[in-house]
Amino acid sequence: MLTDHAGAGDRIVPACPQWTVRELLAHLTEICDRVITRFGGEPRPNPEQAPVAALLRLWSERGPEADTLLAADGDGESRGDIMVMDAFTHELDLRYALGAPLPEAHPAWLRGFEVLISGLGASLTRHGLPGMRIETEGASWIAGTEPVAAVLSGPPADLYRSLAGRRSPAQIAALDWLGDPEPWLRAFTWGPFVPPDEATEG
């Protein structure tokens, strides 16, 4: 995708305005390198101010190594799920930055959703809120504990971006809710995810 958008490295990423496209890609390669070194692999940090092409080569080379190390680890599946969610979330960030279409089908949708639903569920518990059901086309999850006291539904992309801190509270409240959304909005701030005050993407 980035190869097809030559010269986009300096473009600002709307969902992560502190980063350019190049800096977001550098973040992904740094996380990959960190995982590899944590599992005993040799570190290969990003070259200082490496261009997009160099970072893409590093990502292509290091990705299979990270896959192998995670697969060999007893806890690798859960750690791998978090990496899948992070990489896929940033892929969607890049698609918005580049004006590229969102994928209708993608192997990371399910794993990404499962990680995000788990994080939202823990946040609901911390806030003393009962569980909610999240529904989208062909899938449904329980966040938090049953019985649920609210139902949130919508298209996959809108739900995913809301769960990943990419949609404003007003945008989240405007989704399809069974029940008043207001009490639940604070739970969408959790872990690294903080919804923006104003919409950064449609």
JSON list of C-alpha atoms in Angstrom, two decimals, residues 1 6 8 34 69 101-102 104 107 113 142 149 153-154 161 167 174 182 186:
[
{"chain": "A", "resi": 1, "resn": "MET", "atom": "CA", "xyz": [0.00, 0.00, 0.00]},
{"chain": "A", "resi": 6, "resn": "ALA", "atom": "CA", "xyz": [5.31, 7.23, -3.12]},
{"chain": "A", "resi": 8, "resn": "ALA", "atom": "CA", "xyz": [3.49, 10.04, 1.37]},
{"chain": "A", "resi": 34, "resn": "ARG", "atom": "CA", "xyz": [11.40, -5.10, 20.55]},
{"chain": "A", "resi": 69, "resn": "LEU", "atom": "CA", "xyz": [9.58, -16.65, 17.83]},
{"chain": "A", "resi": 101, "resn": "PRO", "atom": "CA", "xyz": [-10.27, 2.11, 0.99]},
{"chain": "A", "resi": 102, "resn": "LEU", "atom": "CA", "xyz": [-10.81, 0.07, 4.14]},
{"chain": "A", "resi": 104, "resn": "GLU", "atom": "CA", "xyz": [-14.12, -5.41, 3.58]},
{"chain": "A", "resi": 107, "resn": "PRO", "atom": "CA", "xyz": [-7.62, -11.90, 8.42]},
{"chain": "A", "resi": 113, "resn": "PHE", "atom": "CA", "xyz": [-11.86, -7.22, 17.73]},
{"chain": "A", "resi": 142, "resn": "ILE", "atom": "CA", "xyz": [-19.91, -9.64, 25.42]},
{"chain": "A", "resi": 149, "resn": "ALA", "atom": "CA", "xyz": [-27.17, -3.56, 30.40]},
{"chain": "A", "resi": 153, "resn": "SER", "atom": "CA", "xyz": [-24.11, -2.16, 17.21]},
{"chain": "A", "resi": 154, "resn": "GLY", "atom": "CA", "xyz": [-22.81, -0.80, 13.93]},
{"chain": "A", "resi": 161, "resn": "ARG", "atom": "CA", "xyz": [-12.29, 2.44, 15.29]},
{"chain": "A", "resi": 167, "resn": "ARG", "atom": "CA", "xyz": [-13.57, 8.02, 17.26]},
{"chain": "A", "resi": 174, "resn": "ALA", "atom": "CA", "xyz": [-24.06, 8.39, 17.50]},
{"chain": "A", "resi": 182, "resn": "GLU", "atom": "CA", "xyz": [-23.66, 8.44, 28.10]},
{"chain": "A", "resi": 186, "resn": "ARG", "atom": "CA", "xyz": [-15.81, 6.92, 29.79]}
]
